Short mmCIF file of C-alpha atoms in Angstrom, two decimals:
data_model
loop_
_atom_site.label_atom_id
_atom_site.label_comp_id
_atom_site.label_asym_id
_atom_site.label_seq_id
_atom_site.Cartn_x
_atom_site.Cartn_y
_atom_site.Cartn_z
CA UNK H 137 -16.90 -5.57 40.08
CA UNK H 138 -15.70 -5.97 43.45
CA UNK H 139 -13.38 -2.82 45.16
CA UNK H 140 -12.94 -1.84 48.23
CA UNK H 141 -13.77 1.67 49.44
CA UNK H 142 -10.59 3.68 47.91
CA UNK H 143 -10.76 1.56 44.54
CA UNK H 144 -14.29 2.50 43.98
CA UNK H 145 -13.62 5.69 44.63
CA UNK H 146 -10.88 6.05 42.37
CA UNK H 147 -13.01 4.43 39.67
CA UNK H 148 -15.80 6.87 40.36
CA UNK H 149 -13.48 9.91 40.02
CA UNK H 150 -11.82 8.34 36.55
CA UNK H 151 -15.15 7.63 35.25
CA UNK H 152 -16.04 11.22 35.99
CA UNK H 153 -13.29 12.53 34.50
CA UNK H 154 -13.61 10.32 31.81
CA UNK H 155 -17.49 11.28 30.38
CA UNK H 156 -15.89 15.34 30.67
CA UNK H 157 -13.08 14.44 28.02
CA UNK H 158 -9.88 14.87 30.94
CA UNK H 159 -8.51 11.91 29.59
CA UNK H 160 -5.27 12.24 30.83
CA UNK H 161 -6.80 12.93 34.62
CA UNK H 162 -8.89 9.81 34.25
CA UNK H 163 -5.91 7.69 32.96
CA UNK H 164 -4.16 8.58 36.48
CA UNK H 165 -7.43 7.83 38.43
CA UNK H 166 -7.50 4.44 36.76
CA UNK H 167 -3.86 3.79 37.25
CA UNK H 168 -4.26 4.39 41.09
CA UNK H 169 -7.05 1.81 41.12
CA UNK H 170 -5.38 -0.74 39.46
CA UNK H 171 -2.15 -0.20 41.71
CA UNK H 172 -4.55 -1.39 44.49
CA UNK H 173 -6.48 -4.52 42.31
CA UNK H 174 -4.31 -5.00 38.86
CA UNK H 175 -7.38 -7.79 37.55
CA UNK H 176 -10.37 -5.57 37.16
CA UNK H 177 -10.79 -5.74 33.37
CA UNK H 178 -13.49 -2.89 33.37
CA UNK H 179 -11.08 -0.46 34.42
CA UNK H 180 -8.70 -1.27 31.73
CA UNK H 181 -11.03 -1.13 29.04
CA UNK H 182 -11.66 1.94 29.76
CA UNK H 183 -8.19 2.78 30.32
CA UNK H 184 -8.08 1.33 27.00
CA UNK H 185 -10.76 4.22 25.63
CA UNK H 186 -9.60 7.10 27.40
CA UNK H 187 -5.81 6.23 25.61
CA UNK H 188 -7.54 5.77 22.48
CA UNK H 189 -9.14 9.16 22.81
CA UNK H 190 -5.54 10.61 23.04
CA UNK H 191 -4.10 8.77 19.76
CA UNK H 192 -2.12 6.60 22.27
CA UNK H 193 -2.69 3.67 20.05
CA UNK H 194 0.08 0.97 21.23
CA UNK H 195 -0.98 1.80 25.04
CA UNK H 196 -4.56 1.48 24.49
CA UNK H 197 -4.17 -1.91 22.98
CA UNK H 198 -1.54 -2.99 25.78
CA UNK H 199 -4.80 -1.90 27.90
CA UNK H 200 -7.61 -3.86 25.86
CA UNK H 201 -5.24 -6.61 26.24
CA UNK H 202 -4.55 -7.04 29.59
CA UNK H 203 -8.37 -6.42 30.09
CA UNK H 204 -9.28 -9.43 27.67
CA UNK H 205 -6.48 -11.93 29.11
CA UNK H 206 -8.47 -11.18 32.43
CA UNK H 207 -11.83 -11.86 31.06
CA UNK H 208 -11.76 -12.76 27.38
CA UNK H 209 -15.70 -12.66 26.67
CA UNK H 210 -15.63 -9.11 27.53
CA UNK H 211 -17.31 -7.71 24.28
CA UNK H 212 -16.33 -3.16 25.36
CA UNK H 213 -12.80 -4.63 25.01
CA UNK H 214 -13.22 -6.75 21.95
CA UNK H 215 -14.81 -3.69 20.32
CA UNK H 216 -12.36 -1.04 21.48
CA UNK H 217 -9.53 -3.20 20.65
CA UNK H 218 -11.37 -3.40 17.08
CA UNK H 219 -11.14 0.66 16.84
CA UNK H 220 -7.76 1.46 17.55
CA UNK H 221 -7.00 -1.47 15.27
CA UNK H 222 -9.04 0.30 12.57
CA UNK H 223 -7.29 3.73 13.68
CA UNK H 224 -4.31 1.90 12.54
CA UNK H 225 -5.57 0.51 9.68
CA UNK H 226 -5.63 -3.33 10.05
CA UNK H 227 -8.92 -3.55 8.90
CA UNK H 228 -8.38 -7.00 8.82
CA UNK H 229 -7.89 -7.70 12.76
CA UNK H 230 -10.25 -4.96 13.39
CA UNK H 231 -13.20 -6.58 11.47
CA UNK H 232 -11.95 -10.27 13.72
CA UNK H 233 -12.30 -7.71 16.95
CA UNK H 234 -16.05 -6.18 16.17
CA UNK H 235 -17.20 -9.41 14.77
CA UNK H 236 -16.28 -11.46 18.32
CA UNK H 237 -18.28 -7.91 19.74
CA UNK H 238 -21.23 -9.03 17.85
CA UNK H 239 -21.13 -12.55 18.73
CA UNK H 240 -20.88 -11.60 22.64
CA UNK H 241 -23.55 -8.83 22.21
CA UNK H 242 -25.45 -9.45 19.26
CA UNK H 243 -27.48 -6.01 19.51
CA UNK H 244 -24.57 -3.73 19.60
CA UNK H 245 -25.09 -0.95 16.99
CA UNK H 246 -21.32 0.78 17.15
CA UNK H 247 -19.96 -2.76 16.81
CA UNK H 248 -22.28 -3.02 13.93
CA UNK H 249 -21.48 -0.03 12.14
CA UNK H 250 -17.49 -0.14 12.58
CA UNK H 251 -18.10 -3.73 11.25
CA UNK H 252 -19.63 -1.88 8.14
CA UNK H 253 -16.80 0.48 7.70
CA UNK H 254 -13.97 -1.90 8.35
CA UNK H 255 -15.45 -4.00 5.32
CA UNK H 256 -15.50 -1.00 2.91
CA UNK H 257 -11.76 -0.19 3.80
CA UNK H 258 -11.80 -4.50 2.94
CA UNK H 259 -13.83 -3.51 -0.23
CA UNK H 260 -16.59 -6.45 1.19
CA UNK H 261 -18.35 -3.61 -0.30
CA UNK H 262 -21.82 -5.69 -0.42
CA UNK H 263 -21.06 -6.97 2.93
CA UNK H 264 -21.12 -3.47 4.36
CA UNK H 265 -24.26 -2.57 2.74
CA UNK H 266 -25.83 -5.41 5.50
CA UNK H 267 -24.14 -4.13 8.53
CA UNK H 268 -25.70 -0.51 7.86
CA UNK H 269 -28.82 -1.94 6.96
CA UNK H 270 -28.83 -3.82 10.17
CA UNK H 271 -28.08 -0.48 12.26
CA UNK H 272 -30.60 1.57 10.27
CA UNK H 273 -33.62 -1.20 10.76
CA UNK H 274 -33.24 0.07 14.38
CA UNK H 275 -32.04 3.28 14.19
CA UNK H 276 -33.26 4.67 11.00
CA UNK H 277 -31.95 8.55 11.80
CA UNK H 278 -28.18 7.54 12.38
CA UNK H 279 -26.94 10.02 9.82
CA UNK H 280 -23.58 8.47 10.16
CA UNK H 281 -24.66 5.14 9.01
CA UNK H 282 -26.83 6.61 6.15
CA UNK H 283 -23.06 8.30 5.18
CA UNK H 284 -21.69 5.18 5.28
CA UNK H 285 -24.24 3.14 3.55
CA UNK H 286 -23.51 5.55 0.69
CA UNK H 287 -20.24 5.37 0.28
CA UNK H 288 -21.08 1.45 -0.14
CA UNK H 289 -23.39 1.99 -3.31
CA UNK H 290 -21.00 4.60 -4.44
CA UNK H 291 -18.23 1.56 -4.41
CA UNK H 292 -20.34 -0.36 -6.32
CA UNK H 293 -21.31 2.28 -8.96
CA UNK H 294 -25.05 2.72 -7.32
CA UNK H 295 -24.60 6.67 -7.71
CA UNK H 296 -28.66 7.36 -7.93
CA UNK H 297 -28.93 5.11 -4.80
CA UNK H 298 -25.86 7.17 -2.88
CA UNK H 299 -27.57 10.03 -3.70
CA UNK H 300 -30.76 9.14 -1.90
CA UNK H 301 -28.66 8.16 0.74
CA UNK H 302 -26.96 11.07 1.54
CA UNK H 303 -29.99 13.42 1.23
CA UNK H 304 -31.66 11.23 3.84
CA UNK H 305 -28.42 11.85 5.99
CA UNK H 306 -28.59 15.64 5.26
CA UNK H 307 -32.45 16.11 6.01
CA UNK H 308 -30.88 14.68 9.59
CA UNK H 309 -27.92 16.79 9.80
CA UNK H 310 -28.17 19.18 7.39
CA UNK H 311 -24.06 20.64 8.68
CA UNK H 312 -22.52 16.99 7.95
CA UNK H 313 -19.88 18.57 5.98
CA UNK H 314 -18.66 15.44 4.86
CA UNK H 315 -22.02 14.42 3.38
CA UNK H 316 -22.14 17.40 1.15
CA UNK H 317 -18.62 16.55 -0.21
CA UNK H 318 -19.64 13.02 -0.97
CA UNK H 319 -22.68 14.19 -2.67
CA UNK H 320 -20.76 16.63 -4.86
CA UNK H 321 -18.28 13.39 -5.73
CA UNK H 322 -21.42 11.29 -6.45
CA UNK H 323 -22.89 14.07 -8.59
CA UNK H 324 -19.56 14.49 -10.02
CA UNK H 325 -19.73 10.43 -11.39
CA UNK H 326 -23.83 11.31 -12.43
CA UNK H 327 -21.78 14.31 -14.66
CA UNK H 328 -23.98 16.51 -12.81
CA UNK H 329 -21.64 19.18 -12.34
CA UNK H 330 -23.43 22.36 -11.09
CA UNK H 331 -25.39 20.19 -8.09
CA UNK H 332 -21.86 18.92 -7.43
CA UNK H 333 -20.61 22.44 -7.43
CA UNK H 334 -23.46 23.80 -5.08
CA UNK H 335 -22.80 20.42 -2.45
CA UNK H 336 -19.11 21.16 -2.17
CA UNK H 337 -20.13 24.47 -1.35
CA UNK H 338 -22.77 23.89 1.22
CA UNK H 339 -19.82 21.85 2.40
CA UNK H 340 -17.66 24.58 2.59
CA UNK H 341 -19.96 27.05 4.81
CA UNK H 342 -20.24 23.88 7.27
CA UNK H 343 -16.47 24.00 7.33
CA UNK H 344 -14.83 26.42 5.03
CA UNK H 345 -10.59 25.10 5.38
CA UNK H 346 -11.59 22.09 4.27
CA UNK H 347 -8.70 21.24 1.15
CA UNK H 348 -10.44 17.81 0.27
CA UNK H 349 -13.54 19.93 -0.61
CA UNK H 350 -11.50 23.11 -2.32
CA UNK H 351 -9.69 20.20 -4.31
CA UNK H 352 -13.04 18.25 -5.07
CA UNK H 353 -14.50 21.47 -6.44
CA UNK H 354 -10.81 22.60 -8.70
CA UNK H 355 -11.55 18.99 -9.90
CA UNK H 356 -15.30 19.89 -10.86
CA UNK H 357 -14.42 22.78 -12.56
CA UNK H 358 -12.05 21.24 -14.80
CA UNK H 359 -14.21 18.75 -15.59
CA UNK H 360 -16.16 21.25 -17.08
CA UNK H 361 -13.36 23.10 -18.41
CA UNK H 362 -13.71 26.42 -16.55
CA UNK H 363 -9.66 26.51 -15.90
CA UNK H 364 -9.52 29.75 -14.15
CA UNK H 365 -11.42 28.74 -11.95
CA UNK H 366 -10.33 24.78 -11.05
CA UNK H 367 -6.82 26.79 -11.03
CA UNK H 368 -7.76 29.00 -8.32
CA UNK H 369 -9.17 26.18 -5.77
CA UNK H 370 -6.21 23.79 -6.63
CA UNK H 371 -4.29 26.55 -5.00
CA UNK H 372 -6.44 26.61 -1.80
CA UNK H 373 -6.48 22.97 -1.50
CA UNK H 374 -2.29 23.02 -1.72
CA UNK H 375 -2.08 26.33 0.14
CA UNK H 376 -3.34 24.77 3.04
CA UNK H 377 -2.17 21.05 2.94
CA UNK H 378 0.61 20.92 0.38
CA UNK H 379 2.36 18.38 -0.17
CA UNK H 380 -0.59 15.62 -0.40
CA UNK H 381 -2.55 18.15 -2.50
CA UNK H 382 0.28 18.54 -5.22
CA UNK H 383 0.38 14.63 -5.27
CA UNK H 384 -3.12 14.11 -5.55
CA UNK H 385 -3.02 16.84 -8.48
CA UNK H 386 -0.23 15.24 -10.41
CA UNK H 387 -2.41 12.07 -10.52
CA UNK H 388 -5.41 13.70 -11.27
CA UNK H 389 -5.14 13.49 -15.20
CA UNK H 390 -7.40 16.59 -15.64
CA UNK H 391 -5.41 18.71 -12.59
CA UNK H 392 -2.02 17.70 -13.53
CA UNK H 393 -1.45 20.23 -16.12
CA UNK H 394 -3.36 23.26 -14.43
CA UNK H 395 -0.68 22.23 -11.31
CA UNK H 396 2.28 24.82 -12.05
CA UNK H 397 -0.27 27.50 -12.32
CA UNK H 398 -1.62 26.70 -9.06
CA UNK H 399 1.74 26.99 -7.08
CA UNK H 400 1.20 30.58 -6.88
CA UNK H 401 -1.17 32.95 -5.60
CA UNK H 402 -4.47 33.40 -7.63
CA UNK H 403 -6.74 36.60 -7.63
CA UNK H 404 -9.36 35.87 -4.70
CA UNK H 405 -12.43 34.65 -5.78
CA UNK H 406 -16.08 33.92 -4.16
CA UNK H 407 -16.67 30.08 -3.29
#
C-alpha cells in the first residue's frame, strides 16, 4: 500500500487503536487517512471491521463496499462483508461473501467456519458438517468449531455424536457456557434428564443470568414432571427477559400451562 508520510502514520495510529478495541478512535484515524488517499481498500476494510465491532452494520458494509469496488479480489473484505451480512441474517448473501473468501484464500479457517454456520442457519445441515471438519483437520482444539459441528449432528438427530462433540469442546474450554447448555438440550432429546440437569447447571456457574439456560432447565424439569420446580426457573428465565420468555413458554406445550404460575415471584431455590 502506498502512503505518504502522514497517511501511514494515520494508518499506524488506527491500526493501534484498532487491536486495543477504541473502535471509535480508530474509525477517526482511518477517516483522516482516507481524506488524504480515498482508494486504499485496506483501510476501508478495516474501517469496515472496526464499524462492525460497534453494530454499525449499514456503515460497515458501505465500507466493505467501497473497499471491494477498489479492489474486488480482496478476500478480508469479501469475508467481513460476509459477517455483518450474517449479523443481519442474510445467510444467503453471507454464505456468496465467505465462499468468494475461500476461493481467493483457500486456507482461511474463519472464512471456513462462518461458511459452516451460515449453512446451519440455511439448514445445508450436512454441508456444514464439511466446513467444520475442514477447520478441525487443521485445528483440531478450536472449541468453537467442535460447538458448531454439534449443533450440525444435533440438526440431523445425531444426539450420541453431538454429545461427543461437545465434551471434546468442554475438555478445551471447560467455561464455554454455551456448550454446557447445548449438552443439557442434547441430553434432553437422549431423555437423559438428570445429565441434562447437571450441564445446564455447570452452565449456569460459567454465567449464572443466563434466561436461555434457566428456561432450558424449567423445561427439563417438566419433562420430568417436577412442577415446582420447572415453575420456579420459568420465572427466572421471564424475570429477566420477559417478553420472549413468556412467548417461548406459551409454545412450549409442556410450559404453557405452568406459565400463569410463573408470572409471580416463587420461593428462592438452589440451582
Amino acid at each position: 500500500m502506498e502512503q505518504n508520510f502522514d497517511s501511514a502514520a494515520w494508518y499506524s495510529h488506527g491500526n493501534t487503536l484498532y487491536g486495543l478495541g477504541h473502535y471509535e478512535e480508530a474509525i477517526a484515524g482511518y477517516d483522516k487517512v482516507l481524506a488524504m488517499q480515498s482508494d486504499l481498500y485496506e483501510v476501508w476494510s478495516y474501517r469496515g471491521y472496526a464499524l462492525e465491532n460497534l453494530g454499525r452494520h449499514q456503515e460497515a458494509l458501505a465500507s466493505f463496499d467501497q473497499a471491494l469496488k477498489i479492489n474486488p479480489e480482496y478476500s478480508l473484505a469479501w469475508h467481513g462483508k460476509g459477517i455483518v451480512l450474517a449479523k443481519l441474517g442474510q445467510f444467503e448473501p453471507a454464505l456468496g461473501c465467505f465462499e468468494r473468501t475461500l476461493r481467493l484464500t483457500p486456507s482461511d479457517l474463519r472464512a471456513q467456519y462462518n461458511r459452516g454456520n451460515a449453512l446451519i442457519h440455511l439448514r445445508r445441515y450436512e454441508e456444514a458438517l464439511l466446513c467444520f471438519e475442514r477447520v478441525l483437520k487443521v485445528a483440531f482444539n478450536d472449541y468453537k468449531a467442535w460447538y458448531s459441528y454439534s449443533k450440525a449432528l444435533t440438526s440431523l438427530s445425531r444426539n450420541e455424536e453431538a454429545l461427543s462433540s461437545l465434551d471434546k469442546a468442554l475438555a478445551i474450554n471447560p467455561n464455554c457456557y454455551y456448550a454446557w447448555n447445548q449438552r443439557g438440550l442434547v441430553l434432553i432429546q437422549l431423555q437423559d434428564y438428570d445429565r441434562a440437569v447437571a450441564s445446564f447447571d455447570r452452565s449456569l456457574t460459567c454465567k449464572p443470568n443466563n434466561p436461555d439456560v434457566w428456561f432450558s432447565k424449567a423445561r427439563c424439569h417438566a419433562l420430568k414432571g417436577e412442577t415446582s420446580l420447572a415453575v420456579n426457573y420459568l420465572y427466572q428465565a421471564i424475570k429477566l427477559k420477559p417478553h420472549l420468555y413468556r412467548a417461548m413458554a406459551r409454545g412450549d406445550a409442556h410450559l404453557r400451562q405452568l406459565l400463569p404460575q410463573a408470572t409471580v415471584p416463587m420461593s428462592p431455590l438452589s440451582k
